[in-house]
PDB file of C-alpha atoms in Angstrom:
ATOM      1  CA  LYS P   1    -237.930-193.518  19.513  1.00 69.00           C
ATOM      2  CA  ALA P   2    -237.855-191.549  22.874  1.00 81.00           C
ATOM      3  CA  GLY P   3    -235.478-192.646  25.546  1.00 93.00           C
ATOM      4  CA  VAL P   4    -236.189-193.202  29.192  1.00 96.00           C
ATOM      5  CA  THR P   5    -237.266-190.035  30.654  1.00 96.00           C
ATOM      6  CA  GLN P   6    -237.056-189.187  34.402  1.00 97.00           C
ATOM      7  CA  THR P   7    -238.556-186.192  36.398  1.00 96.00           C
ATOM      8  CA  PRO P   8    -237.566-184.265  37.980  1.00 97.00           C
ATOM      9  CA  ARG P   9    -233.915-184.062  37.034  1.00 96.00           C
ATOM     10  CA  TYR P  10    -232.832-182.354  40.236  1.00 96.00           C
ATOM     11  CA  LEU P  11    -234.500-182.113  43.560  1.00 96.00           C
ATOM     12  CA  ILE P  12    -233.523-180.545  46.942  1.00 97.00           C
ATOM     13  CA  LYS P  13    -235.479-181.730  50.038  1.00 97.00           C
ATOM     14  CA  THR P  14    -234.813-181.470  53.731  1.00 97.00           C
ATOM     15  CA  ARG P  15    -234.591-184.249  56.280  1.00 97.00           C
ATOM     16  CA  GLY P  16    -237.841-186.012  57.204  1.00 97.00           C
ATOM     17  CA  GLN P  17    -239.562-184.994  54.021  1.00 97.00           C
ATOM     18  CA  GLN P  18    -240.779-187.535  51.767  1.00 97.00           C
ATOM     19  CA  VAL P  19    -240.223-187.468  47.656  1.00 98.00           C
ATOM     20  CA  THR P  20    -241.747-189.163  44.473  1.00 98.00           C
ATOM     21  CA  LEU P  21    -239.511-189.617  41.332  1.00 98.00           C
ATOM     22  CA  SER P  22    -241.100-190.637  38.095  1.00 98.00           C
ATOM     23  CA  CYS P  23    -239.842-192.685  35.234  1.00 98.00           C
ATOM     24  CA  SER P  24    -241.277-193.105  31.714  1.00 97.00           C
ATOM     25  CA  PRO P  25    -239.759-196.001  29.841  1.00 96.00           C
ATOM     26  CA  ILE P  26    -239.071-196.598  26.172  1.00 96.00           C
ATOM     27  CA  SER P  27    -242.338-197.233  24.518  1.00 94.00           C
ATOM     28  CA  GLY P  28    -243.232-201.038  24.425  1.00 92.00           C
ATOM     29  CA  HIS P  29    -240.749-201.876  27.311  1.00 93.00           C
ATOM     30  CA  ARG P  30    -242.557-203.499  30.221  1.00 92.00           C
ATOM     31  CA  SER P  31    -239.674-203.783  32.701  1.00 93.00           C
ATOM     32  CA  VAL P  32    -238.520-200.910  34.801  1.00 95.00           C
ATOM     33  CA  SER P  33    -235.708-201.089  37.291  1.00 94.00           C
ATOM     34  CA  TRP P  34    -234.466-198.447  39.814  1.00 96.00           C
ATOM     35  CA  TYR P  35    -230.802-197.881  41.196  1.00 95.00           C
ATOM     36  CA  GLN P  36    -229.289-195.664  43.555  1.00 96.00           C
ATOM     37  CA  GLN P  37    -225.874-194.335  42.808  1.00 95.00           C
ATOM     38  CA  THR P  38    -223.589-192.768  45.188  1.00 93.00           C
ATOM     39  CA  PRO P  39    -219.848-192.112  45.305  1.00 88.00           C
ATOM     40  CA  GLY P  40    -219.206-194.304  48.187  1.00 85.00           C
ATOM     41  CA  GLN P  41    -221.589-197.297  47.401  1.00 86.00           C
ATOM     42  CA  GLY P  42    -221.571-197.192  43.470  1.00 89.00           C
ATOM     43  CA  LEU P  43    -224.609-198.494  41.672  1.00 92.00           C
ATOM     44  CA  GLN P  44    -226.883-200.251  43.912  1.00 92.00           C
ATOM     45  CA  PHE P  45    -230.264-202.094  42.848  1.00 91.00           C
ATOM     46  CA  LEU P  46    -233.508-200.917  44.376  1.00 94.00           C
ATOM     47  CA  PHE P  47    -236.238-202.869  42.920  1.00 91.00           C
ATOM     48  CA  GLU P  48    -237.444-203.905  39.724  1.00 92.00           C
ATOM     49  CA  TYR P  49    -241.090-204.140  38.131  1.00 93.00           C
ATOM     50  CA  PHE P  50    -242.390-206.047  35.296  1.00 92.00           C
ATOM     51  CA  SER P  51    -246.100-205.830  34.227  1.00 90.00           C
ATOM     52  CA  GLU P  52    -246.961-203.717  37.431  1.00 93.00           C
ATOM     53  CA  THR P  53    -245.668-206.358  39.608  1.00 93.00           C
ATOM     54  CA  GLN P  54    -242.732-205.786  41.903  1.00 92.00           C
ATOM     55  CA  ARG P  55    -240.331-208.777  41.042  1.00 88.00           C
ATOM     56  CA  ASN P  56    -237.450-208.112  43.205  1.00 87.00           C
ATOM     57  CA  LYS P  57    -236.142-205.816  45.696  1.00 90.00           C
ATOM     58  CA  GLY P  58    -232.613-204.681  46.797  1.00 90.00           C
ATOM     59  CA  ASN P  59    -231.382-204.389  50.362  1.00 90.00           C
ATOM     60  CA  PHE P  60    -232.872-200.899  51.124  1.00 94.00           C
ATOM     61  CA  PRO P  61    -235.185-199.952  54.110  1.00 96.00           C
ATOM     62  CA  GLY P  62    -239.067-200.040  53.775  1.00 95.00           C
ATOM     63  CA  ARG P  63    -238.978-196.249  53.401  1.00 97.00           C
ATOM     64  CA  PHE P  64    -238.024-196.958  49.667  1.00 97.00           C
ATOM     65  CA  SER P  65    -240.972-198.037  47.708  1.00 96.00           C
ATOM     66  CA  GLY P  66    -242.316-197.980  44.207  1.00 96.00           C
ATOM     67  CA  ARG P  67    -244.823-198.917  41.950  1.00 96.00           C
ATOM     68  CA  GLN P  68    -245.595-199.444  38.136  1.00 97.00           C
ATOM     69  CA  PHE P  69    -248.440-198.390  36.283  1.00 96.00           C
ATOM     70  CA  SER P  70    -250.546-200.044  33.544  1.00 95.00           C
ATOM     71  CA  ASN P  71    -248.726-198.030  30.895  1.00 93.00           C
ATOM     72  CA  SER P  72    -245.447-199.109  32.374  1.00 94.00           C
ATOM     73  CA  ARG P  73    -244.518-195.783  33.854  1.00 97.00           C
ATOM     74  CA  SER P  74    -243.039-196.173  37.218  1.00 97.00           C
ATOM     75  CA  GLU P  75    -242.799-194.119  40.440  1.00 98.00           C
ATOM     76  CA  MET P  76    -240.434-194.500  43.498  1.00 97.00           C
ATOM     77  CA  ASN P  77    -241.187-192.874  46.696  1.00 98.00           C
ATOM     78  CA  VAL P  78    -238.730-192.168  49.720  1.00 97.00           C
ATOM     79  CA  SER P  79    -240.327-191.407  52.821  1.00 95.00           C
ATOM     80  CA  THR P  80    -238.788-189.733  55.897  1.00 96.00           C
ATOM     81  CA  LEU P  81    -235.650-188.476  53.847  1.00 97.00           C
ATOM     82  CA  GLU P  82    -232.183-188.903  55.476  1.00 97.00           C
ATOM     83  CA  LEU P  83    -228.864-187.189  54.475  1.00 96.00           C
ATOM     84  CA  GLY P  84    -227.586-190.478  53.324  1.00 95.00           C
ATOM     85  CA  ASP P  85    -230.455-190.623  50.826  1.00 97.00           C
ATOM     86  CA  SER P  86    -228.616-187.777  48.851  1.00 97.00           C
ATOM     87  CA  ALA P  87    -227.760-189.693  45.524  1.00 97.00           C
ATOM     88  CA  LEU P  88    -228.512-190.002  41.826  1.00 97.00           C
ATOM     89  CA  TYR P  89    -231.415-192.176  41.252  1.00 98.00           C
ATOM     90  CA  LEU P  90    -231.525-193.918  38.035  1.00 97.00           C
ATOM     91  CA  CYS P  91    -234.143-195.713  36.084  1.00 96.00           C
ATOM     92  CA  ALA P  92    -233.828-198.135  33.460  1.00 95.00           C
ATOM     93  CA  SER P  93    -236.199-199.916  31.094  1.00 94.00           C
ATOM     94  CA  SER P  94    -236.019-203.225  29.095  1.00 92.00           C
ATOM     95  CA  THR P  95    -238.227-205.211  26.840  1.00 88.00           C
ATOM     96  CA  GLY P  96    -238.192-208.359  29.175  1.00 80.00           C
ATOM     97  CA  GLN P  97    -237.804-209.112  32.879  1.00 74.00           C
ATOM     98  CA  PRO P  98    -234.492-207.608  34.124  1.00 69.00           C
ATOM     99  CA  ARG P  99    -231.798-209.967  33.503  1.00 73.00           C
ATOM    100  CA  ALA P 100    -228.179-209.199  32.615  1.00 70.00           C
ATOM    101  CA  TYR P 101    -228.820-210.437  28.958  1.00 73.00           C
ATOM    102  CA  ASN P 102    -231.714-208.011  28.537  1.00 80.00           C
ATOM    103  CA  GLU P 103    -230.001-204.720  27.584  1.00 88.00           C
ATOM    104  CA  GLN P 104    -231.208-201.945  30.020  1.00 90.00           C
ATOM    105  CA  PHE P 105    -231.624-198.498  28.793  1.00 94.00           C
ATOM    106  CA  PHE P 106    -231.072-195.915  31.402  1.00 95.00           C
ATOM    107  CA  GLY P 107    -232.481-192.549  31.941  1.00 96.00           C
ATOM    108  CA  PRO P 108    -230.497-189.327  32.849  1.00 94.00           C
ATOM    109  CA  GLY P 109    -231.325-189.884  36.513  1.00 96.00           C
ATOM    110  CA  THR P 110    -232.719-187.708  39.110  1.00 97.00           C
ATOM    111  CA  ARG P 111    -230.303-185.851  41.531  1.00 96.00           C
ATOM    112  CA  LEU P 112    -231.738-185.805  44.971  1.00 97.00           C
ATOM    113  CA  THR P 113    -230.030-183.700  47.655  1.00 97.00           C
ATOM    114  CA  VAL P 114    -231.270-183.879  51.075  1.00 97.00           C
ATOM    115  CA  LEU P 115    -230.309-181.004  53.260  1.00 96.00           C
TER     116      LEU P 115
ATOM    117  CA  LEU H   1    -223.597-213.450  48.256  1.00 53.00           C
ATOM    118  CA  ALA H   2    -222.481-212.408  44.850  1.00 58.00           C
ATOM    119  CA  LYS H   3    -219.541-209.833  44.743  1.00 73.00           C
ATOM    120  CA  THR H   4    -218.364-207.955  41.895  1.00 88.00           C
ATOM    121  CA  THR H   5    -215.033-206.119  42.114  1.00 92.00           C
ATOM    122  CA  GLN H   6    -213.148-204.188  39.546  1.00 95.00           C
ATOM    123  CA  PRO H   7    -209.916-201.941  39.621  1.00 96.00           C
ATOM    124  CA  ILE H   8    -211.070-198.399  40.998  1.00 94.00           C
ATOM    125  CA  SER H   9    -209.134-196.831  37.968  1.00 96.00           C
ATOM    126  CA  MET H  10    -206.985-197.287  35.035  1.00 96.00           C
ATOM    127  CA  ASP H  11    -204.754-194.737  33.050  1.00 96.00           C
ATOM    128  CA  SER H  12    -204.080-195.151  29.375  1.00 97.00           C
ATOM    129  CA  TYR H  13    -203.035-193.173  26.284  1.00 97.00           C
ATOM    130  CA  GLU H  14    -204.681-192.762  22.975  1.00 97.00           C
ATOM    131  CA  GLY H  15    -204.290-195.640  20.534  1.00 96.00           C
ATOM    132  CA  GLN H  16    -203.590-198.260  23.396  1.00 97.00           C
ATOM    133  CA  GLU H  17    -205.598-201.387  24.135  1.00 97.00           C
ATOM    134  CA  VAL H  18    -207.114-201.362  27.475  1.00 98.00           C
ATOM    135  CA  ASN H  19    -208.180-204.279  29.293  1.00 98.00           C
ATOM    136  CA  ILE H  20    -210.694-203.989  32.361  1.00 98.00           C
ATOM    137  CA  THR H  21    -211.413-207.117  34.545  1.00 97.00           C
ATOM    138  CA  CYS H  22    -214.470-207.891  36.789  1.00 96.00           C
ATOM    139  CA  SER H  23    -214.353-210.563  39.423  1.00 95.00           C
ATOM    140  CA  HIS H  24    -217.683-212.088  40.216  1.00 90.00           C
ATOM    141  CA  ASN H  25    -218.322-215.124  42.082  1.00 81.00           C
ATOM    142  CA  ASN H  26    -221.697-216.900  42.602  1.00 79.00           C
ATOM    143  CA  ILE H  27    -223.358-215.709  39.545  1.00 82.00           C
ATOM    144  CA  ALA H  28    -226.454-217.057  38.003  1.00 80.00           C
ATOM    145  CA  THR H  29    -225.600-220.023  35.747  1.00 80.00           C
ATOM    146  CA  ASN H  30    -228.316-219.058  33.144  1.00 80.00           C
ATOM    147  CA  ASP H  31    -227.669-215.451  32.600  1.00 81.00           C
ATOM    148  CA  TYR H  32    -224.982-213.230  30.788  1.00 88.00           C
ATOM    149  CA  ILE H  33    -222.338-210.957  31.692  1.00 92.00           C
ATOM    150  CA  THR H  34    -222.796-207.369  30.710  1.00 94.00           C
ATOM    151  CA  TRP H  35    -220.681-204.300  30.594  1.00 96.00           C
ATOM    152  CA  TYR H  36    -221.959-200.614  30.672  1.00 96.00           C
ATOM    153  CA  GLN H  37    -220.082-197.293  30.012  1.00 97.00           C
ATOM    154  CA  GLN H  38    -221.031-194.172  31.824  1.00 96.00           C
ATOM    155  CA  PHE H  39    -220.235-190.628  31.113  1.00 94.00           C
ATOM    156  CA  PRO H  40    -220.771-188.019  33.908  1.00 90.00           C
ATOM    157  CA  SER H  41    -224.471-186.702  34.296  1.00 85.00           C
ATOM    158  CA  GLN H  42    -225.501-189.626  32.206  1.00 90.00           C
ATOM    159  CA  GLY H  43    -227.106-193.059  32.745  1.00 93.00           C
ATOM    160  CA  PRO H  44    -224.941-196.074  31.972  1.00 95.00           C
ATOM    161  CA  ARG H  45    -224.808-197.362  28.442  1.00 95.00           C
ATOM    162  CA  PHE H  46    -224.815-200.935  27.229  1.00 94.00           C
ATOM    163  CA  ILE H  47    -221.521-201.933  25.496  1.00 95.00           C
ATOM    164  CA  ILE H  48    -221.284-205.606  25.224  1.00 95.00           C
ATOM    165  CA  GLN H  49    -222.435-208.805  26.627  1.00 92.00           C
ATOM    166  CA  GLY H  50    -221.463-212.628  26.549  1.00 92.00           C
ATOM    167  CA  TYR H  51    -222.059-215.913  28.281  1.00 91.00           C
ATOM    168  CA  LYS H  52    -218.732-217.552  27.820  1.00 88.00           C
ATOM    169  CA  THR H  53    -215.587-217.509  25.798  1.00 89.00           C
ATOM    170  CA  LYS H  54    -215.106-214.556  23.794  1.00 94.00           C
ATOM    171  CA  VAL H  55    -217.431-211.959  22.068  1.00 94.00           C
ATOM    172  CA  THR H  56    -216.556-209.234  19.756  1.00 94.00           C
ATOM    173  CA  ASN H  57    -218.672-206.084  18.460  1.00 94.00           C
ATOM    174  CA  GLU H  58    -217.820-202.918  16.899  1.00 94.00           C
ATOM    175  CA  VAL H  59    -216.541-201.067  19.970  1.00 94.00           C
ATOM    176  CA  ALA H  60    -215.183-203.834  22.250  1.00 96.00           C
ATOM    177  CA  SER H  61    -214.438-207.519  22.961  1.00 97.00           C
ATOM    178  CA  LEU H  62    -215.373-209.444  26.112  1.00 97.00           C
ATOM    179  CA  PHE H  63    -213.460-212.576  27.269  1.00 96.00           C
ATOM    180  CA  ILE H  64    -215.113-214.829  29.815  1.00 95.00           C
ATOM    181  CA  PRO H  65    -213.134-217.967  31.060  1.00 93.00           C
ATOM    182  CA  ALA H  66    -215.007-221.343  31.350  1.00 91.00           C
ATOM    183  CA  ASP H  67    -215.465-220.913  35.220  1.00 90.00           C
ATOM    184  CA  ARG H  68    -217.335-217.516  34.499  1.00 91.00           C
ATOM    185  CA  LYS H  69    -215.931-216.194  37.824  1.00 91.00           C
ATOM    186  CA  SER H  70    -214.391-213.100  35.879  1.00 93.00           C
ATOM    187  CA  SER H  71    -214.687-211.334  32.702  1.00 95.00           C
ATOM    188  CA  THR H  72    -212.401-208.839  30.813  1.00 97.00           C
ATOM    189  CA  LEU H  73    -213.618-206.025  28.665  1.00 98.00           C
ATOM    190  CA  SER H  74    -211.194-205.080  25.880  1.00 98.00           C
ATOM    191  CA  LEU H  75    -211.250-201.738  24.269  1.00 97.00           C
ATOM    192  CA  PRO H  76    -208.903-201.491  21.316  1.00 94.00           C
ATOM    193  CA  ARG H  77    -207.106-198.384  20.323  1.00 93.00           C
ATOM    194  CA  VAL H  78    -208.750-196.262  23.035  1.00 97.00           C
ATOM    195  CA  SER H  79    -209.443-192.511  22.303  1.00 96.00           C
ATOM    196  CA  LEU H  80    -210.095-189.519  24.558  1.00 97.00           C
ATOM    197  CA  SER H  81    -213.635-189.988  24.145  1.00 96.00           C
ATOM    198  CA  ASP H  82    -213.472-193.412  25.880  1.00 97.00           C
ATOM    199  CA  THR H  83    -212.659-191.618  29.232  1.00 97.00           C
ATOM    200  CA  ALA H  84    -215.507-192.971  31.512  1.00 97.00           C
ATOM    201  CA  VAL H  85    -216.577-195.326  34.008  1.00 96.00           C
ATOM    202  CA  TYR H  86    -216.942-198.667  33.054  1.00 97.00           C
ATOM    203  CA  TYR H  87    -219.300-201.450  34.974  1.00 96.00           C
ATOM    204  CA  CYS H  88    -219.784-205.098  34.771  1.00 95.00           C
ATOM    205  CA  LEU H  89    -223.477-206.268  35.546  1.00 93.00           C
ATOM    206  CA  VAL H  90    -224.335-209.829  36.497  1.00 89.00           C
ATOM    207  CA  LEU H  91    -227.233-211.592  38.056  1.00 82.00           C
ATOM    208  CA  GLY H  92    -226.370-212.800  41.606  1.00 78.00           C
ATOM    209  CA  GLY H  93    -226.832-216.706  41.667  1.00 73.00           C
ATOM    210  CA  ALA H  94    -228.454-216.875  45.135  1.00 74.00           C
ATOM    211  CA  THR H  95    -230.338-213.608  45.253  1.00 74.00           C
ATOM    212  CA  ASN H  96    -231.411-213.572  41.597  1.00 76.00           C
ATOM    213  CA  LYS H  97    -230.732-209.563  41.667  1.00 82.00           C
ATOM    214  CA  LEU H  98    -228.953-207.585  39.119  1.00 84.00           C
ATOM    215  CA  ILE H  99    -225.477-206.545  40.829  1.00 88.00           C
ATOM    216  CA  PHE H 100    -223.273-203.899  39.252  1.00 91.00           C
ATOM    217  CA  GLY H 101    -219.624-203.997  39.681  1.00 93.00           C
ATOM    218  CA  THR H 102    -217.727-201.512  41.795  1.00 93.00           C
ATOM    219  CA  GLY H 103    -216.825-199.653  38.485  1.00 95.00           C
ATOM    220  CA  THR H 104    -213.543-198.663  36.822  1.00 96.00           C
ATOM    221  CA  LEU H 105    -212.763-195.071  35.848  1.00 96.00           C
ATOM    222  CA  LEU H 106    -210.712-195.229  32.784  1.00 97.00           C
ATOM    223  CA  ALA H 107    -208.854-191.868  31.884  1.00 97.00           C
ATOM    224  CA  VAL H 108    -207.248-191.705  28.424  1.00 97.00           C
ATOM    225  CA  GLN H 109    -204.611-189.117  27.893  1.00 96.00           C
ATOM    226  CA  PRO H 110    -203.352-187.680  24.602  1.00 94.00           C
TER     227      PRO H 110
END
C-alpha cells in the first residue's frame, strides 16, 4: 500500500507570493492533518480535515488555509508569504478522525523556503 | 491550555535503556497518549500508545501514571539506529486539538 505522498518536496518562494502544497493520503484514509515544523517552534498543528470538512484549526493566521477533496486528497495554501513561513510542512493521514489514538501516517513533508 | 514539555536532548550508549518523559497537563480524558519517532528528512513515525498504566510492544514500553499528567517512553537496549527525535502526542483537553511535545533528541553513541 502506498504511503502518504506530498508534492512538491521542495519549494522556494519570495515574500508576498502564495503557495499551494498537496497531500495524497493512504488509500482508504479519510482524515488528513497538516503540521508546520520549525526548529524554534517544533511541530505545530495547522488544521485537520475529515470527509471534506475542516474539523479543527490551529493558531495560525488566516493566510493559512486548506481544503480536502472527495477523494480525501488535501491541499493547503499560504498567501502573502512571510520569511517566518519557511518550514517543513507535514501532512498526515489516518483512518478515523484525528485523535491521538488514531495512528497518523506522515508524508515526507514539503520544505518551503521563503526568501 | 495544554502544554507538553520534554527534555531537549538525551545522550546514551548502545545497549543501555533510555527513558524519555513527557509532561502534559489538561489533556483530553478520553484519548490516548502516543509517541512518535522522527529521523532527519522524514515525517514522524508511530512507536507506541497507551491510556494508562503500562503498555509494551516489540520496540518500546510506555508508562502512564494514574493522573495522566506525564508519560515515559522506555527504549530497552538502544542501538545507534535509535538516534532520532522522539515526540509525545496528546489531545488538548480544552482545545480538542492534537498537540505534539517539544521533542527530545536522543543521541546514541557506540
